[in-house]
mmCIF file of C-alpha atoms in Angstrom:
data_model
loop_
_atom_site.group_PDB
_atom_site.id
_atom_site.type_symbol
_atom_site.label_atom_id
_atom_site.label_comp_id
_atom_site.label_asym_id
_atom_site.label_seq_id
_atom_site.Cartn_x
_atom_site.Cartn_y
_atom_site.Cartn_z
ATOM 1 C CA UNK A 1 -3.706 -51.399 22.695
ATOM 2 C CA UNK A 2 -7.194 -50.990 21.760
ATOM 3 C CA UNK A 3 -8.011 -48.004 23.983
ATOM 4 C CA UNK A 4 -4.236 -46.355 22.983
ATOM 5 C CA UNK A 5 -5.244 -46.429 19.862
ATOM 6 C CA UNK A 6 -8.887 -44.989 20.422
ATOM 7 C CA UNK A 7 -7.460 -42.408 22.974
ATOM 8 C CA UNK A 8 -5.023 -40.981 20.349
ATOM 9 C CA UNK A 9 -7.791 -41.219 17.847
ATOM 10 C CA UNK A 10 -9.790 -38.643 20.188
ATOM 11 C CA UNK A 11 -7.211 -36.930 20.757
ATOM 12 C CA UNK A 12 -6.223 -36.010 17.239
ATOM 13 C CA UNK A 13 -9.955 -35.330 16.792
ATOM 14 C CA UNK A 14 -9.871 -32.327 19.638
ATOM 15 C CA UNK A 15 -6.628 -31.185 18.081
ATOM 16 C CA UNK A 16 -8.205 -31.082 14.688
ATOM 17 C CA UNK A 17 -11.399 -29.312 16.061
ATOM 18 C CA UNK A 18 -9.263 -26.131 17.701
ATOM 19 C CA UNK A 19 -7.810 -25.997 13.631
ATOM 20 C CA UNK A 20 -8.424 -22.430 12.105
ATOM 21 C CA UNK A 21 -7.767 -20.670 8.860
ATOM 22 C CA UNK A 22 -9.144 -17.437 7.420
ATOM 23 C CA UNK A 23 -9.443 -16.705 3.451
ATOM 24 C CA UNK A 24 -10.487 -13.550 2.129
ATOM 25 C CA UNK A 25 -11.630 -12.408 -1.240
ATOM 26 C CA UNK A 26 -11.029 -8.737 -2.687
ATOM 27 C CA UNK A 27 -12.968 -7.984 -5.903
ATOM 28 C CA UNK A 28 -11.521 -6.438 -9.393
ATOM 29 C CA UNK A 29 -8.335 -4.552 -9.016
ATOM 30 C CA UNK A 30 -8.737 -2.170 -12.188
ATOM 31 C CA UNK A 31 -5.957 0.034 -13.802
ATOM 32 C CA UNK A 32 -7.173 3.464 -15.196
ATOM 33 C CA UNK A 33 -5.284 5.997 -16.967
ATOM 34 C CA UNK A 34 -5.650 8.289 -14.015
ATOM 35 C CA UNK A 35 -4.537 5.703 -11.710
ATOM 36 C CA UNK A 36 -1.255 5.217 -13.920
ATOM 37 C CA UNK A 37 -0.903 8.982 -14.314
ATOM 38 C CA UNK A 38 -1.522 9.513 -10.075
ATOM 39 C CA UNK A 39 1.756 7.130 -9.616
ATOM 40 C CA UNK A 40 3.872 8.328 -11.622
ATOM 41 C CA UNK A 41 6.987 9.182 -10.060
ATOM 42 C CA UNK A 42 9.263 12.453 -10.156
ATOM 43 C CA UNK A 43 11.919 9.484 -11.090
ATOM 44 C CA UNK A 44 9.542 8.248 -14.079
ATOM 45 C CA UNK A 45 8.408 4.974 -12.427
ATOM 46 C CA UNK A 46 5.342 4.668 -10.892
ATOM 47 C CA UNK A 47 4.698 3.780 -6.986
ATOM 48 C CA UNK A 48 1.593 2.469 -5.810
ATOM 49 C CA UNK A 49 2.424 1.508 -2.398
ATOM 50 C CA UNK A 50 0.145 4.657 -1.343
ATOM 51 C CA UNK A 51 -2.661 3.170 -2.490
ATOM 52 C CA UNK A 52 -3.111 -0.402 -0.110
ATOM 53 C CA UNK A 53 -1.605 1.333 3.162
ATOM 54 C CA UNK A 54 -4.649 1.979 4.496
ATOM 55 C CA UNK A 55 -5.975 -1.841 4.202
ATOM 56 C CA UNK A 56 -2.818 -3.858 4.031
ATOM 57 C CA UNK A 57 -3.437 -5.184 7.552
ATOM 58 C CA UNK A 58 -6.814 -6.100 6.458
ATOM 59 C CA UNK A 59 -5.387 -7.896 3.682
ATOM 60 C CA UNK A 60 -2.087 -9.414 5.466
ATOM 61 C CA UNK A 61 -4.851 -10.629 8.778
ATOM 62 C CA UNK A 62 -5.858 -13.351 6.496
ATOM 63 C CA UNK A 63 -4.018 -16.426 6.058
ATOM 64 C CA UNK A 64 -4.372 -16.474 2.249
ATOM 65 C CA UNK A 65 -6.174 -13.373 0.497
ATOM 66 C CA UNK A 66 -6.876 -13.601 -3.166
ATOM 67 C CA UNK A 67 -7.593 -10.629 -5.629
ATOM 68 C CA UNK A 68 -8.760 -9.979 -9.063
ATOM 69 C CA UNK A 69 -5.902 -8.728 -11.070
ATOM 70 C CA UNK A 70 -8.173 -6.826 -14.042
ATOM 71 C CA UNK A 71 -5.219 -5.731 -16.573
ATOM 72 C CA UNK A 72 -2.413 -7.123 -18.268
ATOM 73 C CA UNK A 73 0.793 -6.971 -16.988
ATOM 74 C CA UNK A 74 2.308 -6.622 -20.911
ATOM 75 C CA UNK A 75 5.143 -4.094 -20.613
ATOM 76 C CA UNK A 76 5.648 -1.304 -23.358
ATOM 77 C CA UNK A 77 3.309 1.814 -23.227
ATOM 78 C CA UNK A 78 1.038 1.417 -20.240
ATOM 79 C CA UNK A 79 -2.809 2.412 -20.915
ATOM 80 C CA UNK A 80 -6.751 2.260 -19.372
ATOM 81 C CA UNK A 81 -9.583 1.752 -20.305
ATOM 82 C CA UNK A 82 -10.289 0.277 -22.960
ATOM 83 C CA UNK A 83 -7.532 -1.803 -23.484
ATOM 84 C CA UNK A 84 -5.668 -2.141 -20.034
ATOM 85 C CA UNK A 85 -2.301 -2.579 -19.128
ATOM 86 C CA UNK A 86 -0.514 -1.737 -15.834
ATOM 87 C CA UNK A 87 2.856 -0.960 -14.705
ATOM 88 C CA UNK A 88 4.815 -4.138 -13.284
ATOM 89 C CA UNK A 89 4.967 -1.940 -10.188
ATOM 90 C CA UNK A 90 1.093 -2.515 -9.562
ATOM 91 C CA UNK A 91 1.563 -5.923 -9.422
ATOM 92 C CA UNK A 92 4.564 -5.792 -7.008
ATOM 93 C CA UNK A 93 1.939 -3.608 -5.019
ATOM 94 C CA UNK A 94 -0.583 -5.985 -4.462
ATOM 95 C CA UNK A 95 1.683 -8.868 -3.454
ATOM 96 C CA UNK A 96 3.660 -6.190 -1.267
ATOM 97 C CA UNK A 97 -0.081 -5.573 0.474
ATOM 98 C CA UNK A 98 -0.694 -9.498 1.072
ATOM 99 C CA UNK A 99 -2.419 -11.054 -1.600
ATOM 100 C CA UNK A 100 -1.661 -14.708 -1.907
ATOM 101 C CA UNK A 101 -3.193 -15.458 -5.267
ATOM 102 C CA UNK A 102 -4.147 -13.325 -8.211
ATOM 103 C CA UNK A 103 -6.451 -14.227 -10.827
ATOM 104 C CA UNK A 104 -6.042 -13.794 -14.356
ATOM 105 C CA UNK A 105 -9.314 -14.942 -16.298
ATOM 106 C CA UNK A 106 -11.179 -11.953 -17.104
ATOM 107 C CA UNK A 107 -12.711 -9.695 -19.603
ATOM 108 C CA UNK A 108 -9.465 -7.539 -19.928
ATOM 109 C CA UNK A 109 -7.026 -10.408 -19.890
ATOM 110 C CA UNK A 110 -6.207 -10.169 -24.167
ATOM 111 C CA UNK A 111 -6.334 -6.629 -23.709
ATOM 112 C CA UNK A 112 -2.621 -6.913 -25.366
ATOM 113 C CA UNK A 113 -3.256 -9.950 -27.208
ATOM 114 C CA UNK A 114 -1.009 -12.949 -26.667
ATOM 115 C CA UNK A 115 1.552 -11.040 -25.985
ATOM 116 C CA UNK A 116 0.182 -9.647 -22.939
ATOM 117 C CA UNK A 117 -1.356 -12.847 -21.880
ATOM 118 C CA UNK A 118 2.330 -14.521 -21.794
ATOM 119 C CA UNK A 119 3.787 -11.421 -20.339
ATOM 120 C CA UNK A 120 1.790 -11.022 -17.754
ATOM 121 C CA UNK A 121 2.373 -14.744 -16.926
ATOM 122 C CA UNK A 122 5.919 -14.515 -16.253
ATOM 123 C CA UNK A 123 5.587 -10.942 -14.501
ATOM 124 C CA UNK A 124 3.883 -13.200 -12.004
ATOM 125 C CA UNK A 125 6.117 -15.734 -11.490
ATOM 126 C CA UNK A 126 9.331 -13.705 -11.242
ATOM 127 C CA UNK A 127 7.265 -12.242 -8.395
ATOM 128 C CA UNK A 128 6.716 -15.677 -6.774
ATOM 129 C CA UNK A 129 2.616 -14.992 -6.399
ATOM 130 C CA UNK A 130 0.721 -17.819 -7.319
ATOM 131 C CA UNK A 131 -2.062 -17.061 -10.281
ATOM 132 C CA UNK A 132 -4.789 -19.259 -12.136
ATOM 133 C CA UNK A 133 -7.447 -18.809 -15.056
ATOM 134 C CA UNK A 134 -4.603 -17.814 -17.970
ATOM 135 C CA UNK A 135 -1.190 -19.524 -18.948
ATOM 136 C CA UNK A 136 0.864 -19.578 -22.229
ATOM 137 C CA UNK A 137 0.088 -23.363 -23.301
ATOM 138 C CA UNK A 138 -2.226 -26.460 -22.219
ATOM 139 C CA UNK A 139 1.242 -27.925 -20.661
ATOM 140 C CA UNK A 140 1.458 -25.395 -18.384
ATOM 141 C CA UNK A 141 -2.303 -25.578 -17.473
ATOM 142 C CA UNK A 142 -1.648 -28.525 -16.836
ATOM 143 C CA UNK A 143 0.731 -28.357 -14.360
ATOM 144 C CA UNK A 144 -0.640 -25.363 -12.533
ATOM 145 C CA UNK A 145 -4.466 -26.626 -12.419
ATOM 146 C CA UNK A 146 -5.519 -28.705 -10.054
ATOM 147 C CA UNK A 147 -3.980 -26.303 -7.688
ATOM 148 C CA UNK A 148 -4.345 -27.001 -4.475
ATOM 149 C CA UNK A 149 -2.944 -24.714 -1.643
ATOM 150 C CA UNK A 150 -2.241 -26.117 2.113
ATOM 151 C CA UNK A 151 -3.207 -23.159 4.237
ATOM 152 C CA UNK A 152 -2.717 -23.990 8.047
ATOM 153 C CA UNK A 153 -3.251 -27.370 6.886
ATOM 154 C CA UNK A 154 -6.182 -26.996 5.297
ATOM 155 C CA UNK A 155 -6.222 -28.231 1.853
ATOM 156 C CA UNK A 156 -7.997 -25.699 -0.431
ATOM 157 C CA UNK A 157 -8.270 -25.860 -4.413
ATOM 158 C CA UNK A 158 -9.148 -22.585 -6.655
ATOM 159 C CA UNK A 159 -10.479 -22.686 -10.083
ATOM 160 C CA UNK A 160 -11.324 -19.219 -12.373
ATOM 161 C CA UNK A 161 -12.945 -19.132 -15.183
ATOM 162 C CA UNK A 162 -14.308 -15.728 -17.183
ATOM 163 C CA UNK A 163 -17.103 -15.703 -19.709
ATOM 164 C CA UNK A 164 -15.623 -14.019 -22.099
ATOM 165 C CA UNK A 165 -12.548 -11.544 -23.558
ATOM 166 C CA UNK A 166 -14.406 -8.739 -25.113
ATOM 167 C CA UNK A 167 -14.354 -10.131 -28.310
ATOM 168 C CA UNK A 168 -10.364 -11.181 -28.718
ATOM 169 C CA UNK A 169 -9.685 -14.381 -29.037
ATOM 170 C CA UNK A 170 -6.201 -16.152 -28.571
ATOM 171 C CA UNK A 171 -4.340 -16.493 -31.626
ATOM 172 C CA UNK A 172 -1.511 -18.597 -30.696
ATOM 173 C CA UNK A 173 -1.253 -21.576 -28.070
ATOM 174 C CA UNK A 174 -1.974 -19.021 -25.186
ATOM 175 C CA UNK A 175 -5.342 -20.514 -22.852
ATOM 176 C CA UNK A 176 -7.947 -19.174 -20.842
ATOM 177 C CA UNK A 177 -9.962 -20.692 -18.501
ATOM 178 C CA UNK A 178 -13.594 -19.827 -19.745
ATOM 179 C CA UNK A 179 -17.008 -20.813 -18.102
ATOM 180 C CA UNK A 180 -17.389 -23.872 -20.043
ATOM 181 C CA UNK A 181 -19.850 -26.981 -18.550
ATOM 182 C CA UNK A 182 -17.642 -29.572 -19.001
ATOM 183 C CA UNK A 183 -14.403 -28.066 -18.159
ATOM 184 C CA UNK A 184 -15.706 -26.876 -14.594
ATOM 185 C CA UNK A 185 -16.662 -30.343 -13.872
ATOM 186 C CA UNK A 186 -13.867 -31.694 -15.412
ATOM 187 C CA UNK A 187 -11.437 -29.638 -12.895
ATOM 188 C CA UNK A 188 -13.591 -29.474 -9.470
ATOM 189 C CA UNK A 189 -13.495 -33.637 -9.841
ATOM 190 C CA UNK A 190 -9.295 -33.253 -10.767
ATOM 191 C CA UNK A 191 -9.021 -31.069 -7.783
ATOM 192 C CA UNK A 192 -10.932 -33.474 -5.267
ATOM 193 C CA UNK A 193 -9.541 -35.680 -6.656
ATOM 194 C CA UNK A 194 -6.167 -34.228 -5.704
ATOM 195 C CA UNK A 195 -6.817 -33.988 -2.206
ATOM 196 C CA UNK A 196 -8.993 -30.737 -1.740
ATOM 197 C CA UNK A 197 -10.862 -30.738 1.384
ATOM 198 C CA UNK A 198 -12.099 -27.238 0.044
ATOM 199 C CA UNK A 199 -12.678 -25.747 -3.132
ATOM 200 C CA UNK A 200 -13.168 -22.144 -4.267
ATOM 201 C CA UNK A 201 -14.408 -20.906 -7.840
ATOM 202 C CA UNK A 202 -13.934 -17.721 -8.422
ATOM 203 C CA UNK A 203 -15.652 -16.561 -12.073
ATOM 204 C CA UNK A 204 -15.583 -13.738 -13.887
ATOM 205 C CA UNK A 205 -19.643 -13.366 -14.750
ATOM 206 C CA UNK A 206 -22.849 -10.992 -15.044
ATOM 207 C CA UNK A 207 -23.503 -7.762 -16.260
ATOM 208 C CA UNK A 208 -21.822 -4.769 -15.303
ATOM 209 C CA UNK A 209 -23.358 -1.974 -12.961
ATOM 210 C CA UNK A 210 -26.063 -4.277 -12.462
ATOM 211 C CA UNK A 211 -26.967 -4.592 -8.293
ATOM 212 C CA UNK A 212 -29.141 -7.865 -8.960
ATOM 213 C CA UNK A 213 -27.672 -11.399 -9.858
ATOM 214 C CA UNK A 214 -28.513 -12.353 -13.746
ATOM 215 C CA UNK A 215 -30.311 -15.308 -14.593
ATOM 216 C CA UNK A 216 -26.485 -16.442 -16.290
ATOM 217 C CA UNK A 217 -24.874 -15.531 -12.277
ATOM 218 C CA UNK A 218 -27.847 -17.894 -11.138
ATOM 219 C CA UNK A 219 -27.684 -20.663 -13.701
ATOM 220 C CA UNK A 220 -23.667 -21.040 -13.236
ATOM 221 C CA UNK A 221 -24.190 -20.528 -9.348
ATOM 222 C CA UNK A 222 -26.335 -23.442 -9.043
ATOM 223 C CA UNK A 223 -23.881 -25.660 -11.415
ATOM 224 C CA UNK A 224 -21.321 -24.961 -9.071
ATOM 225 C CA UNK A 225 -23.081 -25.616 -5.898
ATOM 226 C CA UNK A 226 -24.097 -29.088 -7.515
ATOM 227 C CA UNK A 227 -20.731 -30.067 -8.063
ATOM 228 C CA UNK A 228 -20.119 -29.461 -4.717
ATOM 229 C CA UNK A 229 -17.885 -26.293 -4.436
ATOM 230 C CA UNK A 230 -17.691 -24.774 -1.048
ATOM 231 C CA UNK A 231 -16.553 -21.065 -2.085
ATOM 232 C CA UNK A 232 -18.140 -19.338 -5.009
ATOM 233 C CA UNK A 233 -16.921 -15.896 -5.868
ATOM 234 C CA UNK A 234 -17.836 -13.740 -8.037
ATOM 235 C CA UNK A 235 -17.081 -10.731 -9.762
ATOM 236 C CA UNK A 236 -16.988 -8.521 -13.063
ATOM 237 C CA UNK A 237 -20.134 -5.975 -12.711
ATOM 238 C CA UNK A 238 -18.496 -3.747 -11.170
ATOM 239 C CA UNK A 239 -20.738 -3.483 -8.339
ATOM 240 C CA UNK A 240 -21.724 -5.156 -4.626
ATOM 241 C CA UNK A 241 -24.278 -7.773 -5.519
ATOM 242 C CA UNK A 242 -25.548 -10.415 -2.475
ATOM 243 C CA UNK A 243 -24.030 -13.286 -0.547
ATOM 244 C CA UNK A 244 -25.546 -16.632 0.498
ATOM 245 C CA UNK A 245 -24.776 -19.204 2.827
ATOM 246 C CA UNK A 246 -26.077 -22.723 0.799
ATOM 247 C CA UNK A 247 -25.501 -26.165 1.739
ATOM 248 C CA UNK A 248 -23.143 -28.404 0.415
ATOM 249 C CA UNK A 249 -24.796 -31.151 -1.644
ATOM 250 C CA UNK A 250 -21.927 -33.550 -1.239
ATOM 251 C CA UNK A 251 -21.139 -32.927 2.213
ATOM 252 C CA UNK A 252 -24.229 -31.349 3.739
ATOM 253 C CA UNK A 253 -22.016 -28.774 5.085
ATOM 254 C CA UNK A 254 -22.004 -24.890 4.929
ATOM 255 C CA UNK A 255 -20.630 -23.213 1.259
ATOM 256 C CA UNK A 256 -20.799 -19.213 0.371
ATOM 257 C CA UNK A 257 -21.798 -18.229 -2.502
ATOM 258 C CA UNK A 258 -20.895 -13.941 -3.265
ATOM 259 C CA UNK A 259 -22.232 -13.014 -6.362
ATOM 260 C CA UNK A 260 -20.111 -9.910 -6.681
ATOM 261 C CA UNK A 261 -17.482 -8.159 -4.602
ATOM 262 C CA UNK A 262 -17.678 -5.095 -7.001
ATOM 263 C CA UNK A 263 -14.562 -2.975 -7.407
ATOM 264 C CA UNK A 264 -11.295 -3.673 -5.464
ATOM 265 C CA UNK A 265 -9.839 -0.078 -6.551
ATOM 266 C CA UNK A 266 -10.913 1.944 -9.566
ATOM 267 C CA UNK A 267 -11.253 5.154 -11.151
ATOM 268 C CA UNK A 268 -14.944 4.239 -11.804
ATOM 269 C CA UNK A 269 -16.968 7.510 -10.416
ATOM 270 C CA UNK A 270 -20.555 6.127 -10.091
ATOM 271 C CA UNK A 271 -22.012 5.904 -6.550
ATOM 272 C CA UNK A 272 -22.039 2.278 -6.950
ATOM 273 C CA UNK A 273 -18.427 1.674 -8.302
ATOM 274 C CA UNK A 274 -16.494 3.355 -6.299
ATOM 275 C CA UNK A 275 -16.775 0.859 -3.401
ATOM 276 C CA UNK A 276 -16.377 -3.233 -3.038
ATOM 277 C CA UNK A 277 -16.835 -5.870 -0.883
ATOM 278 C CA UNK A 278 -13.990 -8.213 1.102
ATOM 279 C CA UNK A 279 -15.163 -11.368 1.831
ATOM 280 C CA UNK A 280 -13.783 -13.426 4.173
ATOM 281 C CA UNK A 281 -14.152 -17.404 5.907
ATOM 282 C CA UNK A 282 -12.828 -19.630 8.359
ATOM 283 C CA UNK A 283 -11.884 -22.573 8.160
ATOM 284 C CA UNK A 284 -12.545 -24.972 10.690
ATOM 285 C CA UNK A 285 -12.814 -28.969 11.928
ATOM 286 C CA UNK A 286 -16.092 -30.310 12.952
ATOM 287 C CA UNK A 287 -15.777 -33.240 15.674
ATOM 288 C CA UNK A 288 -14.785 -35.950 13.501
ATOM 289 C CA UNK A 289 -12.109 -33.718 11.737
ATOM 290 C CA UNK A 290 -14.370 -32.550 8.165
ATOM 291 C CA UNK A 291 -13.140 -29.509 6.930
ATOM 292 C CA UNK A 292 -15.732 -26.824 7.137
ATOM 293 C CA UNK A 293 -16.747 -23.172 5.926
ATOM 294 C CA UNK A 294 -17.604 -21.089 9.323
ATOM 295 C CA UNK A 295 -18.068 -17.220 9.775
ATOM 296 C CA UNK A 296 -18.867 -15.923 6.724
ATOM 297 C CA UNK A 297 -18.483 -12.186 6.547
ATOM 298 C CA UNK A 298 -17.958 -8.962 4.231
ATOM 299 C CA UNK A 299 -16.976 -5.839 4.805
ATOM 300 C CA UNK A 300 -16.466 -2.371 2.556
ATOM 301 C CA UNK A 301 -14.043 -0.788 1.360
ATOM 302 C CA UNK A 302 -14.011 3.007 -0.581
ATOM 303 C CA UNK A 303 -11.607 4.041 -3.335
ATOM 304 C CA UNK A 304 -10.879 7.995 -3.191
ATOM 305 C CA UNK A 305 -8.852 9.706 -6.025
ATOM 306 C CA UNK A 306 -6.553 11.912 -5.358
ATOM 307 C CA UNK A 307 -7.263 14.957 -2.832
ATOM 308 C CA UNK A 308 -6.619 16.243 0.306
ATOM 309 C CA UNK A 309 -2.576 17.008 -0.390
ATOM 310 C CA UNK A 310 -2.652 12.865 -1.412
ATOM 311 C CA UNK A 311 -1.152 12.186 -5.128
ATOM 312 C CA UNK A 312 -2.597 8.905 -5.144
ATOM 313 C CA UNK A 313 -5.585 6.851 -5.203
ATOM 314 C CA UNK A 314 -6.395 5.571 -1.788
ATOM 315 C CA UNK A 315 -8.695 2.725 -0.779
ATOM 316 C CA UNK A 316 -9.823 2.926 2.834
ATOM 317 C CA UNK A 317 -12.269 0.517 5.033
ATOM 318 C CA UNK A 318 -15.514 2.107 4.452
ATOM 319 C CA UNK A 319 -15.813 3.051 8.616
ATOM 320 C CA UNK A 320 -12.284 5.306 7.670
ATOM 321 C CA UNK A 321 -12.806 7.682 4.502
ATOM 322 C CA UNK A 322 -11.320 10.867 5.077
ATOM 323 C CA UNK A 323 -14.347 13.468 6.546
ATOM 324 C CA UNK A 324 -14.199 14.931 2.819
ATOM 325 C CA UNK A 325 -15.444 11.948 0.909
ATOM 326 C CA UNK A 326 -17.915 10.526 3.811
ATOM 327 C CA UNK A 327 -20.877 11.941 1.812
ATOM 328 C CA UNK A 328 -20.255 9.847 -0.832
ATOM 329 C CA UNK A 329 -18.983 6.812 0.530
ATOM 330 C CA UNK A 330 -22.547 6.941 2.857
ATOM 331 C CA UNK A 331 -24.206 7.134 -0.969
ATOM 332 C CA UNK A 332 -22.433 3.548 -1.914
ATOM 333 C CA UNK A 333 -22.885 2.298 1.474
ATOM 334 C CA UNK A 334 -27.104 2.812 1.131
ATOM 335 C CA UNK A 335 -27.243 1.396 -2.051
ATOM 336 C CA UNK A 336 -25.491 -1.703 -1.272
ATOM 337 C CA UNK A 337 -27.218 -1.892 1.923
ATOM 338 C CA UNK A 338 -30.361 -1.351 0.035
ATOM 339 C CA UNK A 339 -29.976 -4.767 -1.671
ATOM 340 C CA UNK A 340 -28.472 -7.236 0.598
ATOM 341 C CA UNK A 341 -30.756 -6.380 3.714
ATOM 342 C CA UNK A 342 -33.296 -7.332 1.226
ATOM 343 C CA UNK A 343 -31.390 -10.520 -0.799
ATOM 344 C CA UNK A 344 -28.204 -11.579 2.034
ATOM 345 C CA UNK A 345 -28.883 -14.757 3.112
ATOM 346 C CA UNK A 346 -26.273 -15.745 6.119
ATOM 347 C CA UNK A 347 -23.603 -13.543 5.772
ATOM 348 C CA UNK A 348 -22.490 -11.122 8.715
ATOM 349 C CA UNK A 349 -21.591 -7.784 7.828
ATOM 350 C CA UNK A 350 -18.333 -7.133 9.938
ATOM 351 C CA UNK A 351 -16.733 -3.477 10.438
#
């Protein structure tokens, strides 16, 4: 009995070890006027299929991708910067492109107040895409956080948090997940505690257009590696900033930390905003069956506005911008390059 038992032990153990799951991260997905006006449709809706074609298989060759959703969903009169708010047909875009998850706390999310905040919340759910860092009461916080995804049987938790909303605060019993001490450590210990072999963190932090980490990025980085959280992703500056492999206090085992993935898509024009980052992991099984964090890589992707007989904004992997806009996509590939050859520690550039 003794050596059945030990043989199917092993056994499970080599099964467990050939285990695989990839994640990816996309940074902010922003919502311009001139993105709302390039969509508009001869009909009077607006269509934004157009502008993920070119990396949906990117997106959809992950097992679980998760994006940045930077603007309200809050119906009515649709609007950019400065006080966002996109077209329920955007949203239906990005889950029609792949992403699994889309998070909510950021500096834009009380763009429409309350209102928006709620709105957006149920946009999201009629869509049947899971979301995190904003609901429309602590009850339903409750019930969505600790969330913990099974993803080719891995067990992964995700946490958001932003530091801050521009100056609006909630006025009714509407919450956001801010970058609050005691919250954090409140929620990675619920969401271990829940059964997450991994956990990601994705905050909203920094300062925008700024290539190096802040000494807040480094401060809240180093919290989160301390509680032991095995993915931390940033974003919010608008710009690539560096990636680091660290190790696990808890576990001793691999974590990433990106500082920023910069812009999903935009109708920012700087050299250094028109371009992000996509991060992506597997998951793996060492020999005793641990859940760990393998292959960490990034790769870039370009946004370019409408041109070329295209009515749309377009985002493209870097190595594929149309011939017209490879002088400037070089510009944001230099820049970026610039920095993490000098600050990446561990992570592979893929293309």
């Amino acid at each position: 009995m003794d050596g059945l038992i030990g043989a199917l032990v092993r056994l499970t153990l080599l099964l467990a070890s050939g285990q695989e799951a990839t994640l990816l991260f996309a940074g902010d997905a922003m919502m311009h006027q001139a993105q709302i006006d390039a969509a508009r449709t001869a009909a009077g809706g607006y269509d934004y299929t157009a502008c993920f074609a070119e990396v949906k298989s990117l997106i959809q060759g992950a097992d679980f991708a998760v994006v940045n959703l930077e603007t309200p969903v809050a119906g009515g009169a649709y609007s950019g910067y400065p006080c966002f708010n996109a077209p329920d047909s955007y949203a239906e875009a990005l889950r029609d492109a792949g992403f699994d998850l889309f998070l909510t706390a950021n500096n834009h999310t009380l763009d429409r107040r309350d209102r928006g905040l709620k709105r957006t919340f149920s946009l999201l759910d009629s869509l049947a895409v899971p979301h995190l860092g904003t609901y429309p009461d602590s009850l339903t916080r409750a019930k969505v956080i600790p969330m913990v995804k099974d993803i080719k049987g891995f067990k992964v938790g995700f946490l958001n948090y932003t530091y801050g909303t521009n100056g609006i605060s909630v006025t009714s019993d509407a919450v956001v997940d801010y970058i609050d001490e005691d919250q954090i450590k409140a929620d990675v210990a619920a969401t271990r505690h829940a059964g997450a072999e991994i956990i990601a963190a994705c905050v909203h932090w920094g300062e925008e257009y700024t290539l190096i980490p802040v000494a807040s990025e480094r401060r809240w980085a180093d919290l989160l590696t301390e509680l032991g959280v095995d993915l931390i992703i940033g974003g919010h500056p608008h710009v690539v900033q560096p990636l680091e492999t660290r190790v696990n206090p808890l576990t001793g085992r691999r974590s990433l930390l990106v500082y920023s993935l910069g812009n999903f898509i935009s109708n920012m024009k700087t050299t250094d905003t028109r371009g992000g980052m996509l991060a992506t992991v597997t998951l793996s099984r060492d020999s005793i069956g641990n859940a760990v964090v393998t292959n960490p890589e990034y790769r870039y992707v370009f946004t370019v506005p409408p041109s070329g007989g295209s009515a749309n904004f377009r985002l493209f992997p870097l190595e594929s911008v149309p011939e017209a806009w490879r002088q400037r996509a070089a510009a944001f590939e230099n820049n970026a390059e610039r920095v993490l050859t000098k600050r990446n520690k561990g992570v592979r550039r893929a293309y």
